[in-house]
Short mmCIF file of C-alpha atoms in Angstrom, two decimals:
data_model
loop_
_atom_site.label_atom_id
_atom_site.label_comp_id
_atom_site.label_asym_id
_atom_site.label_seq_id
_atom_site.Cartn_x
_atom_site.Cartn_y
_atom_site.Cartn_z
CA MET A 1 0.00 0.00 0.00
CA ALA A 2 1.40 3.38 -1.04
CA MET A 3 2.06 6.05 1.56
CA PRO A 4 -0.26 9.08 1.68
CA THR A 5 0.92 12.08 -0.29
CA ASN A 6 -0.17 14.59 2.37
CA VAL A 7 -0.80 14.81 6.12
CA VAL A 8 -3.28 16.97 8.04
CA VAL A 9 -3.01 17.07 11.84
CA VAL A 10 -5.80 18.68 13.86
CA LEU A 11 -4.82 19.06 17.51
CA LEU A 12 -7.74 20.04 19.77
CA ASP A 13 -6.32 21.15 23.11
CA SER A 14 -7.66 19.58 26.34
CA LEU A 15 -9.88 17.14 24.44
CA ASN A 16 -11.41 14.66 26.88
CA ARG A 17 -11.56 11.17 25.39
CA HIS A 18 -14.29 9.93 27.75
CA LEU A 19 -16.64 12.77 26.75
CA LEU A 20 -16.57 12.04 23.00
CA GLY A 21 -19.46 10.09 21.54
CA CYS A 22 -17.11 7.90 19.50
CA TYR A 23 -15.46 6.77 22.74
CA GLY A 24 -18.74 6.07 24.52
CA GLY A 25 -19.49 9.51 25.94
CA GLY A 26 -23.11 10.63 25.94
CA GLU A 27 -23.02 13.81 27.99
CA PHE A 28 -22.17 16.23 25.16
CA ASP A 29 -22.73 16.27 21.40
CA THR A 30 -19.72 15.66 19.11
CA PRO A 31 -21.37 14.68 15.80
CA ASN A 32 -18.48 15.56 13.46
CA LEU A 33 -15.86 13.70 15.48
CA ASP A 34 -18.24 10.75 15.82
CA ARG A 35 -18.94 10.66 12.09
CA PHE A 36 -15.22 10.94 11.29
CA ALA A 37 -14.51 7.98 13.60
CA ALA A 38 -17.33 5.88 12.14
CA GLU A 39 -16.86 6.63 8.44
CA ARG A 40 -13.24 7.69 7.87
CA ALA A 41 -10.90 6.89 10.73
CA THR A 42 -9.28 4.22 12.84
CA ARG A 43 -10.03 4.78 16.52
CA PHE A 44 -7.06 4.13 18.81
CA THR A 45 -8.05 2.95 22.28
CA ARG A 46 -4.72 2.95 24.16
CA HIS A 47 -3.19 6.31 23.24
CA VAL A 48 -1.55 7.99 26.23
CA THR A 49 0.19 11.25 27.05
CA GLY A 50 3.95 11.70 27.05
CA SER A 51 5.50 15.04 28.00
CA LEU A 52 3.09 17.46 29.67
CA PRO A 53 1.49 19.98 29.75
CA CYS A 54 0.73 22.08 26.64
CA MET A 55 4.09 23.00 25.08
CA PRO A 56 5.94 19.82 26.12
CA ALA A 57 3.19 17.80 24.41
CA ARG A 58 3.73 19.79 21.22
CA HIS A 59 7.43 19.13 21.52
CA ASP A 60 6.62 15.40 21.49
CA ILE A 61 4.55 15.77 18.31
CA LEU A 62 6.68 18.25 16.37
CA CYS A 63 10.18 17.24 17.52
CA GLY A 64 9.60 13.57 18.32
CA ALA A 65 11.62 13.63 21.55
CA LEU A 66 10.33 13.44 25.11
CA ASP A 67 11.55 16.47 27.00
CA PHE A 68 9.87 16.31 30.42
CA LEU A 69 12.86 14.43 31.91
CA TRP A 70 15.18 17.30 30.98
CA LYS A 71 13.17 20.53 31.10
CA PRO A 72 9.74 21.90 32.01
CA TRP A 73 8.40 23.81 29.02
CA GLY A 74 9.22 22.76 25.49
CA SER A 75 10.83 25.31 23.21
CA ILE A 76 12.96 23.97 20.35
CA GLU A 77 16.61 23.79 21.39
CA LEU A 78 19.79 24.38 19.40
CA TRP A 79 20.44 20.65 18.99
CA GLU A 80 16.92 19.96 17.63
CA GLU A 81 14.89 20.25 14.47
CA PRO A 82 11.11 20.25 14.24
CA ILE A 83 9.55 17.98 11.63
CA THR A 84 9.06 21.03 9.40
CA ALA A 85 12.82 21.49 8.88
CA PRO A 86 13.43 18.23 6.98
CA LEU A 87 10.06 18.61 5.24
CA ARG A 88 11.26 21.94 3.86
CA ARG A 89 14.40 20.23 2.58
CA ALA A 90 12.20 17.56 0.96
CA ASP A 91 10.08 20.20 -0.84
CA VAL A 92 6.97 19.43 1.20
CA THR A 93 4.84 22.54 1.72
CA THR A 94 4.09 23.04 5.41
CA MET A 95 1.38 25.24 6.91
CA LEU A 96 0.49 26.12 10.51
CA VAL A 97 -2.97 27.49 11.36
CA THR A 98 -3.42 28.21 15.06
CA ASP A 99 -4.92 30.31 17.81
CA HIS A 100 -2.63 28.85 20.48
CA PRO A 101 -0.96 31.75 22.35
CA HIS A 102 1.86 29.69 23.91
CA LEU A 103 3.43 29.14 20.48
CA PHE A 104 4.22 32.85 20.34
CA GLU A 105 5.41 33.41 23.91
CA SER A 106 8.75 32.94 25.62
CA GLY A 107 9.07 29.22 26.19
CA GLY A 108 7.33 28.35 22.94
CA GLU A 109 10.08 29.59 20.65
CA ASN A 110 10.73 28.48 17.11
CA TYR A 111 7.92 26.03 16.43
CA HIS A 112 6.37 28.25 13.77
CA THR A 113 9.55 29.51 12.10
CA ASP A 114 10.25 26.48 9.89
CA PHE A 115 6.71 26.25 8.55
CA PHE A 116 6.54 27.42 4.94
CA GLY A 117 3.54 29.53 5.99
CA TRP A 118 1.70 30.23 9.22
CA ASP A 119 -1.47 32.00 10.31
CA TYR A 120 -2.05 33.08 13.92
CA LEU A 121 -5.68 33.87 14.81
CA ARG A 122 -5.57 36.22 17.77
CA GLY A 123 -7.49 36.61 21.00
CA HIS A 124 -7.52 33.25 22.81
CA GLU A 125 -6.84 32.81 26.54
CA GLY A 126 -3.95 35.07 27.67
CA ASP A 127 -3.00 36.37 24.21
CA PRO A 128 -1.98 40.05 24.67
CA TRP A 129 -3.92 41.04 21.58
CA ARG A 130 -5.69 44.22 22.66
CA THR A 131 -4.67 46.94 25.09
CA HIS A 132 -8.18 48.32 25.60
CA PRO A 133 -11.80 47.17 25.31
CA ASP A 134 -13.77 47.76 22.12
CA PRO A 135 -14.84 51.42 22.46
CA SER A 136 -17.90 50.87 20.27
CA PHE A 137 -19.42 48.37 22.74
CA VAL A 138 -20.71 46.47 19.73
CA GLY A 139 -18.71 43.37 20.61
CA THR A 140 -19.33 40.72 23.25
CA PRO A 141 -19.62 42.33 26.70
CA ALA A 142 -16.65 41.75 28.97
CA LEU A 143 -17.21 39.31 31.79
CA ASP A 144 -17.15 40.67 35.29
CA GLY A 145 -13.57 40.33 36.36
CA SER A 146 -12.60 36.78 35.32
CA HIS A 147 -13.72 35.69 38.78
CA PHE A 148 -11.86 32.45 39.31
CA TRP A 149 -8.72 33.49 37.48
CA ARG A 150 -8.26 36.56 39.65
CA GLN A 151 -9.37 35.02 42.94
CA GLN A 152 -7.42 31.78 42.73
CA LEU A 153 -4.19 33.13 41.30
CA GLY A 154 -4.29 36.15 43.56
CA ALA A 155 -4.80 34.01 46.63
CA ALA A 156 -1.99 31.69 45.58
CA VAL A 157 0.61 34.45 45.35
CA GLY A 158 -0.79 36.99 47.77
CA LYS A 159 -1.41 39.79 45.31
CA LYS A 160 -4.23 41.26 43.28
CA PHE A 161 -4.45 40.91 39.53
CA GLY A 162 -6.16 43.27 37.16
CA VAL A 163 -8.19 42.56 34.05
CA HIS A 164 -7.26 39.36 32.22
CA PRO A 165 -6.21 39.86 28.56
CA TYR A 166 -9.16 37.75 27.45
CA ASP A 167 -11.59 40.23 29.02
CA ARG A 168 -10.34 42.85 26.57
CA SER A 169 -10.09 40.55 23.57
CA ARG A 170 -13.63 39.20 23.76
CA THR A 171 -15.13 42.68 23.47
CA PHE A 172 -13.92 42.60 19.84
CA PHE A 173 -15.83 39.38 19.08
CA ARG A 174 -18.98 40.55 17.27
CA ASN A 175 -20.48 37.09 16.82
CA GLU A 176 -19.62 33.40 16.91
CA GLU A 177 -17.53 33.64 13.73
CA ASN A 178 -15.20 36.10 15.51
CA TYR A 179 -14.21 33.73 18.31
CA PRO A 180 -10.70 32.28 17.87
CA GLY A 181 -11.76 28.64 17.45
CA PRO A 182 -14.23 29.23 14.62
CA ARG A 183 -11.77 31.59 12.90
CA THR A 184 -9.00 28.99 13.10
CA MET A 185 -11.15 26.23 11.61
CA ARG A 186 -12.39 28.52 8.87
CA ALA A 187 -8.82 29.60 8.02
CA ALA A 188 -7.68 25.97 7.88
CA SER A 189 -10.55 24.99 5.61
CA GLN A 190 -9.87 27.99 3.37
CA TRP A 191 -6.21 26.96 3.06
CA LEU A 192 -7.25 23.42 2.09
CA ARG A 193 -9.62 24.75 -0.59
CA GLU A 194 -7.45 27.52 -2.03
CA ALA A 195 -3.80 26.53 -1.45
CA THR A 196 -3.65 22.78 -1.95
CA PRO A 197 -4.20 22.94 -5.75
CA HIS A 198 -0.79 24.65 -5.90
CA HIS A 199 1.16 22.03 -3.92
CA ASP A 200 2.20 18.50 -4.82
CA ARG A 201 2.75 17.42 -1.21
CA PHE A 202 1.72 19.22 1.95
CA PHE A 203 1.67 19.01 5.74
CA LEU A 204 -1.03 21.09 7.48
CA PHE A 205 -0.88 21.44 11.27
CA VAL A 206 -4.02 22.91 12.82
CA ASP A 207 -3.23 23.70 16.45
CA GLU A 208 -6.62 24.63 17.87
CA PHE A 209 -6.71 25.79 21.51
CA ASP A 210 -10.39 24.88 22.02
CA PRO A 211 -11.87 23.31 24.07
CA HIS A 212 -9.18 24.65 26.46
CA GLU A 213 -10.37 27.28 28.90
CA PRO A 214 -11.75 29.90 28.98
CA PHE A 215 -14.95 27.87 28.57
CA ASP A 216 -16.64 30.82 26.90
CA THR A 217 -19.13 30.39 24.08
CA PRO A 218 -21.71 32.63 22.39
CA PRO A 219 -25.31 31.65 21.62
CA PRO A 220 -26.55 29.13 20.63
CA TRP A 221 -23.92 27.19 22.59
CA THR A 222 -24.11 29.13 25.85
CA GLY A 223 -26.19 27.22 28.37
CA ARG A 224 -26.71 24.29 26.02
CA TYR A 225 -26.03 21.73 28.76
CA GLU A 226 -27.27 23.65 31.81
CA ASP A 227 -29.84 22.02 34.10
CA GLU A 228 -31.45 25.43 34.60
CA PRO A 229 -30.76 29.00 33.43
CA TRP A 230 -27.60 30.32 35.03
CA GLN A 231 -27.93 33.51 37.04
CA GLY A 232 -24.98 35.83 37.60
CA GLU A 233 -21.44 35.81 36.25
CA ARG A 234 -20.65 32.76 34.13
CA ILE A 235 -17.65 30.81 35.37
CA ILE A 236 -15.46 30.29 32.31
CA TRP A 237 -12.16 29.85 34.16
CA PRO A 238 -12.15 26.50 35.96
CA PRO A 239 -10.19 26.09 39.18
CA TYR A 240 -7.00 24.06 39.19
CA ALA A 241 -7.62 22.23 42.41
CA VAL A 242 -7.96 18.92 44.19
CA GLY A 243 -11.10 18.67 46.33
CA ALA A 244 -12.63 21.94 45.14
CA ARG A 245 -16.11 20.87 46.24
CA ASN A 246 -14.86 19.41 49.52
CA LYS A 247 -13.01 22.62 50.37
CA GLY A 248 -15.93 24.87 49.46
CA LEU A 249 -14.23 26.50 46.48
CA LEU A 250 -17.11 25.23 44.34
CA ASP A 251 -20.64 24.27 45.29
CA GLU A 252 -22.49 21.55 43.38
CA ARG A 253 -24.29 24.01 41.11
CA GLN A 254 -21.06 25.81 40.17
CA ALA A 255 -19.36 22.48 39.50
CA ARG A 256 -22.13 21.42 37.10
CA HIS A 257 -22.00 24.85 35.46
CA ILE A 258 -18.25 24.67 34.74
CA ARG A 259 -18.58 21.17 33.32
CA ALA A 260 -21.50 22.30 31.14
CA ASN A 261 -19.44 25.24 29.87
CA TYR A 262 -16.67 22.84 28.83
CA GLY A 263 -19.29 20.77 27.01
CA ALA A 264 -20.57 23.83 25.18
CA LYS A 265 -17.03 24.68 24.03
CA LEU A 266 -16.48 21.08 22.95
CA SER A 267 -19.66 21.00 20.89
CA MET A 268 -18.93 24.39 19.34
CA ILE A 269 -15.45 23.41 18.13
CA ASP A 270 -16.77 20.05 16.91
CA HIS A 271 -19.28 21.99 14.81
CA TRP A 272 -16.54 24.15 13.25
CA LEU A 273 -14.28 21.16 12.70
CA GLY A 274 -16.93 20.13 10.21
CA GLU A 275 -15.70 22.91 7.90
CA VAL A 276 -12.26 21.26 7.71
CA PHE A 277 -13.84 17.93 6.85
CA ALA A 278 -16.05 19.64 4.26
CA ALA A 279 -12.97 21.20 2.62
CA LEU A 280 -11.35 17.76 2.40
CA ASP A 281 -14.56 16.54 0.74
CA GLN A 282 -14.65 19.45 -1.70
CA ARG A 283 -11.02 18.98 -2.75
CA GLU A 284 -11.40 15.17 -2.86
CA LEU A 285 -8.31 14.81 -0.68
CA TRP A 286 -9.29 11.78 1.38
CA ASP A 287 -7.68 9.34 -1.08
CA THR A 288 -4.26 11.00 -0.82
CA THR A 289 -4.21 12.52 2.66
CA ALA A 290 -3.71 11.09 6.14
CA VAL A 291 -5.85 13.02 8.64
CA ILE A 292 -4.89 12.82 12.32
CA VAL A 293 -7.14 14.19 15.08
CA CYS A 294 -5.36 14.26 18.44
CA THR A 295 -4.84 16.25 21.62
CA ASP A 296 -2.11 17.14 24.10
CA HIS A 297 -3.99 15.98 27.21
CA GLY A 298 -7.42 15.92 28.81
CA HIS A 299 -8.83 18.23 31.46
CA TYR A 300 -10.25 17.24 34.86
CA LEU A 301 -13.84 18.37 35.32
CA GLY A 302 -14.66 17.07 38.77
CA GLU A 303 -13.78 13.41 38.20
CA GLU A 304 -12.98 11.74 41.50
CA ARG A 305 -9.72 10.03 42.42
CA ALA A 306 -8.43 9.12 45.87
CA GLY A 307 -11.61 10.49 47.44
CA SER A 308 -11.37 13.99 45.94
CA ASP A 309 -12.82 15.80 42.95
CA ILE A 310 -10.15 17.09 40.57
CA TRP A 311 -10.29 20.20 38.38
CA GLY A 312 -7.97 21.54 35.70
CA LYS A 313 -4.40 20.20 35.65
CA PRO A 314 -3.24 20.28 39.28
CA ALA A 315 -0.28 18.42 40.76
CA VAL A 316 -1.62 14.88 40.64
CA PRO A 317 -0.52 11.89 38.54
CA GLN A 318 -1.92 11.68 35.03
CA TYR A 319 -5.09 9.81 35.89
CA GLU A 320 -7.14 8.40 33.03
CA PRO A 321 -9.34 11.48 32.37
CA LEU A 322 -6.23 13.54 31.59
CA GLY A 323 -3.64 10.98 30.52
CA HIS A 324 -5.65 8.54 28.37
CA THR A 325 -6.37 10.56 25.26
CA PRO A 326 -8.27 10.19 21.98
CA LEU A 327 -6.55 9.49 18.68
CA LEU A 328 -8.42 9.20 15.38
CA ILE A 329 -6.53 8.62 12.12
CA HIS A 330 -7.86 8.49 8.59
CA TRP A 331 -5.47 6.53 6.35
CA PRO A 332 -6.05 6.37 2.60
CA GLY A 333 -7.10 2.89 1.53
CA ILE A 334 -8.17 1.82 5.04
CA THR A 335 -11.90 1.49 5.69
CA GLY A 336 -13.21 3.81 8.40
CA GLY A 337 -14.77 2.65 11.63
CA GLY A 338 -11.89 0.41 12.67
CA VAL A 339 -10.50 0.07 16.19
CA ASN A 340 -6.86 -0.39 17.16
CA ASP A 341 -5.95 -1.47 20.70
CA ALA A 342 -2.16 -1.09 20.42
CA LEU A 343 -0.36 1.10 22.95
CA THR A 344 0.67 4.44 21.40
CA THR A 345 1.81 7.88 22.55
CA ASN A 346 2.39 11.35 21.08
CA VAL A 347 6.02 10.91 19.95
CA ASP A 348 4.64 8.19 17.66
CA LEU A 349 2.75 10.87 15.71
CA PHE A 350 6.05 12.54 14.84
CA ALA A 351 7.50 9.20 13.75
CA THR A 352 4.46 8.57 11.56
CA ILE A 353 4.69 11.93 9.79
CA ALA A 354 8.43 11.42 9.22
CA ASP A 355 7.70 7.94 7.85
CA VAL A 356 5.06 9.24 5.41
CA PHE A 357 7.46 11.75 3.88
CA GLY A 358 10.65 9.68 4.26
CA VAL A 359 12.56 12.25 6.32
CA SER A 360 14.63 12.28 9.50
CA VAL A 361 15.88 14.90 11.97
CA GLU A 362 19.17 15.61 13.74
CA GLN A 363 18.17 14.80 17.32
CA GLN A 364 17.56 11.47 19.00
CA THR A 365 13.84 10.68 18.86
CA HIS A 366 11.66 8.30 20.83
CA GLY A 367 8.66 7.48 18.63
CA LYS A 368 7.51 4.47 16.62
CA SER A 369 5.67 4.93 13.33
CA LEU A 370 2.00 3.96 13.34
CA THR A 371 1.97 3.01 9.66
CA ARG A 372 2.33 -0.73 10.29
CA LEU A 373 -0.56 -0.62 12.76
CA LEU A 374 -2.77 1.27 10.35
CA THR A 375 -2.06 -1.07 7.45
CA GLY A 376 -2.46 -4.24 9.52
CA LYS A 377 1.18 -5.31 9.23
CA ALA A 378 1.68 -5.21 13.01
CA THR A 379 -0.50 -5.51 16.11
CA ALA A 380 1.90 -3.65 18.42
CA ILE A 381 4.78 -1.19 18.08
CA ARG A 382 5.84 -0.66 21.68
CA GLU A 383 5.84 -2.54 25.00
CA TRP A 384 5.71 0.55 27.18
CA ALA A 385 5.09 4.28 27.08
CA ILE A 386 6.43 6.81 29.57
CA GLY A 387 5.28 10.31 30.36
CA GLY A 388 4.96 12.97 33.00
CA VAL A 389 5.56 16.56 34.05
CA TYR A 390 9.03 17.90 34.80
CA GLY A 391 9.92 17.39 38.45
CA ASN A 392 6.72 15.46 39.17
CA TRP A 393 5.71 11.84 38.71
CA VAL A 394 7.33 9.75 35.98
CA GLN A 395 4.75 7.31 34.63
CA VAL A 396 5.06 4.08 32.69
CA THR A 397 2.33 1.88 31.26
CA ASP A 398 2.12 -1.31 29.24
CA GLY A 399 -1.43 -0.46 28.20
CA ARG A 400 -3.01 -2.20 31.17
CA MET A 401 -0.85 -1.64 34.24
CA LYS A 402 0.05 1.97 34.98
CA TYR A 403 2.73 3.00 37.45
CA ALA A 404 3.44 6.59 38.56
CA ARG A 405 6.69 6.95 40.46
CA ALA A 406 7.15 10.03 42.63
CA SER A 407 10.33 11.46 44.11
CA GLU A 408 12.00 9.90 47.11
CA GLY A 409 14.08 11.52 49.83
CA ASP A 410 13.96 15.30 49.48
CA GLY A 411 12.91 15.29 45.80
CA PHE A 412 16.41 15.99 44.49
CA PRO A 413 18.72 15.84 42.53
CA LEU A 414 16.92 17.72 39.79
CA SER A 415 18.42 19.81 37.00
CA MET A 416 17.08 21.80 34.08
CA TRP A 417 18.81 21.15 30.76
CA SER A 418 18.30 24.02 28.33
CA ASN A 419 20.11 26.62 26.26
CA ARG A 420 16.97 28.73 25.95
CA TRP A 421 16.31 28.96 29.68
CA SER A 422 12.63 29.71 29.72
CA THR A 423 9.55 28.26 31.28
CA MET A 424 5.86 28.97 30.94
CA PRO A 425 5.26 32.76 31.08
CA LEU A 426 3.84 33.51 34.50
CA GLY A 427 2.05 36.82 34.00
CA GLY A 428 3.42 38.76 36.94
CA LEU A 429 4.48 35.83 39.11
CA PRO A 430 8.16 35.52 40.12
CA ALA A 431 10.30 34.68 37.11
CA LEU A 432 12.64 31.72 36.97
CA PRO A 433 16.08 32.85 38.21
CA ARG A 434 18.91 32.85 35.70
CA PRO A 435 21.48 30.06 35.71
CA ASP A 436 24.08 30.59 38.45
CA ASP A 437 27.59 29.37 39.22
CA ARG A 438 26.33 25.84 39.91
CA ALA A 439 25.56 25.44 36.18
CA VAL A 440 27.79 23.19 34.07
CA LEU A 441 28.02 22.28 30.40
CA ASP A 442 26.76 18.80 29.61
CA ARG A 443 25.56 16.79 26.60
CA MET A 444 22.13 15.62 25.54
CA PRO A 445 21.83 12.03 24.25
CA GLY A 446 22.95 11.82 20.64
CA SER A 447 24.17 15.43 20.50
CA SER A 448 27.57 17.10 20.54
CA VAL A 449 26.08 20.53 21.27
CA PRO A 450 26.94 21.69 24.80
CA VAL A 451 23.88 22.31 26.97
CA ILE A 452 23.57 24.28 30.20
CA ARG A 453 22.60 21.96 33.06
CA GLN A 454 21.45 23.95 36.06
CA PRO A 455 21.08 21.94 39.29
CA PHE A 456 18.35 22.86 41.74
CA ARG A 457 18.34 22.28 45.47
CA ALA A 458 15.92 22.67 48.36
CA GLY A 459 14.84 26.29 48.73
CA ASP A 460 15.27 27.21 45.04
CA LEU A 461 12.38 28.59 43.06
CA LEU A 462 11.64 25.68 40.73
CA PRO A 463 10.21 26.03 37.23
CA PHE A 464 6.44 26.32 37.08
CA TRP A 465 4.67 22.90 37.24
CA ALA A 466 7.63 21.25 39.02
CA GLY A 467 6.60 19.77 42.35
CA SER A 468 9.38 17.38 43.28
CA PRO A 469 9.68 18.07 47.03
CA ARG A 470 5.89 18.17 47.49
CA ILE A 471 5.13 14.72 46.09
CA VAL A 472 7.78 12.63 47.88
CA GLY A 473 6.75 9.01 48.34
CA GLN A 474 3.34 9.31 46.65
CA HIS A 475 3.58 6.36 44.25
CA HIS A 476 0.59 4.98 42.32
CA LEU A 477 -0.08 1.61 40.66
CA TYR A 478 -3.32 0.70 38.89
CA ASP A 479 -4.57 -2.31 36.95
CA LEU A 480 -6.73 -0.58 34.36
CA GLY A 481 -8.04 -3.89 33.08
CA VAL A 482 -10.12 -4.40 36.23
CA ASP A 483 -10.01 -0.88 37.68
CA PRO A 484 -10.43 1.70 34.87
CA ASP A 485 -11.55 4.37 37.36
CA GLU A 486 -8.34 3.96 39.39
CA ARG A 487 -10.03 3.34 42.70
CA GLU A 488 -7.48 0.85 44.07
CA ASN A 489 -3.86 1.94 44.39
CA ARG A 490 -1.94 -1.37 44.29
CA VAL A 491 1.40 0.02 45.45
CA GLY A 492 2.86 -2.49 47.86
CA GLU A 493 1.77 -5.56 45.89
CA VAL A 494 5.24 -6.98 45.44
CA ALA A 495 5.09 -8.79 42.11
CA PRO A 496 3.24 -6.20 39.97
CA GLU A 497 5.13 -3.27 41.49
CA ARG A 498 8.48 -4.98 40.93
CA ARG A 499 7.56 -5.66 37.29
CA MET A 500 6.56 -2.03 36.69
CA LEU A 501 9.69 -0.75 38.45
CA GLU A 502 11.83 -2.82 36.11
CA MET A 503 9.84 -1.55 33.13
CA LEU A 504 10.39 2.03 34.29
CA ARG A 505 14.13 1.43 34.69
CA ALA A 506 14.32 -0.08 31.21
CA ALA A 507 12.36 2.83 29.72
CA LEU A 508 14.60 5.44 31.35
CA ASP A 509 17.67 3.58 30.12
CA GLU A 510 16.35 3.35 26.57
CA VAL A 511 15.67 7.08 26.28
CA GLU A 512 19.01 7.79 28.03
CA ALA A 513 17.32 9.86 30.72
CA PRO A 514 19.58 11.86 33.05
CA ARG A 515 21.09 9.67 35.78
CA GLU A 516 19.72 12.10 38.36
CA GLN A 517 16.17 11.12 37.42
CA GLY A 518 16.80 7.60 38.64
CA LEU A 519 18.33 8.97 41.83
CA ARG A 520 15.44 11.39 42.36
CA LEU A 521 12.94 8.56 41.93
CA GLY A 522 14.81 6.25 44.29
CA LEU A 523 15.73 3.77 41.55
CA GLY A 524 19.43 3.77 42.39
CA ARG A 525 20.65 4.38 38.83
#
């Protein structure tokens, strides 16, 4: 079977697998994704996260290398190439269409620069698009103070925050078509209709930030899944918290409201995704184009683990709602509606794209191409997949057993390996200190380029998301075959824990993880 000529990737941020109709969800409507799965795509059932959160996951997909063991927030480093660099050399036209603000902030450097063309649709989340509200007051009224964003973040750092950038941006949205998600999908579909006749081979990457928060939608989506009409300020910024209901941060009505607002955003972006599928129909591209629909991670919306309701992406292991993600792939010549139960992860998407176009990159990569799975030539491509957040749990799974190993001792040693020295922009929070005289030059696996390795110790301000000292000794082991809701932590059961420990050691060895990771995790390597 011949390889596809083209590849389209549609990444929908924070897309919850268990809420999609094609994966058994019935709470919210996702007709276009469901139809794509039934008529065009193969539905993967054991696709899991790798590096997290947002930018590290994109590093997995676009650079093919796990980076959460080395650094917290995934810009492209001097020793790396994104997939677009060798595609340019191979005369493949590449296009990025996105409304994702992190791609254009410090810490998200250089992902867009090697695309042949790129289009950034402004105004989502914290994008500093506008410096003032729409003076005509014709646009969408500003919400009253971004309630949860200001209250939670302010309480966390002991200071008050002013108006969120999104409060200004949304006043310039005149109607549904002006919201960033609809504009992104429309721009992508326009590129497919108007540009593809001019290109022999192309790679289109649609990085759509919906249904990521803010969970803000216009009519007719607003209130679509509410039990009763909502009175007062709509809560579009979910808390990032464990036990939000138990602690009184949310009452039951507010919790249902936030979840309903996510559902409205999900259904809205599913509706606009239909325009991309329609453009593929119009151009008759299905017979030559692989179409991949994926995500970076899920988003907790009150699902319970360990006796607490979880919201957002707080410092907990990657439980199933966040870490077990959807993956739908249309492959020319393969009948739609199929199911594949092989274990896969996001670096495998990079390997698949490279395989389609017959290219390679400079850096050491960690993915396995999915082409043999899609064409029925193999039933498995990997025995394990690892993932996690820098300085937090390191997880390994074989597709059934899942083990999350936390730090031991004091949570150290821990170093950041980077020549770009940036983390997620913190919007007024204390910035990451510069490297100091403890820093040394080291080498990344497979590279001769010197890299700054900055050790951290107790008392240092760690990069955002890192939680090493706070999670000491909190290991997790679940048998998803009998316990898909992760109710029984089986840590302490000697035989299964020993097997997963050995699998984790082997995985860290294979990716040539820093020796200090084994020491931090108490593995003695």
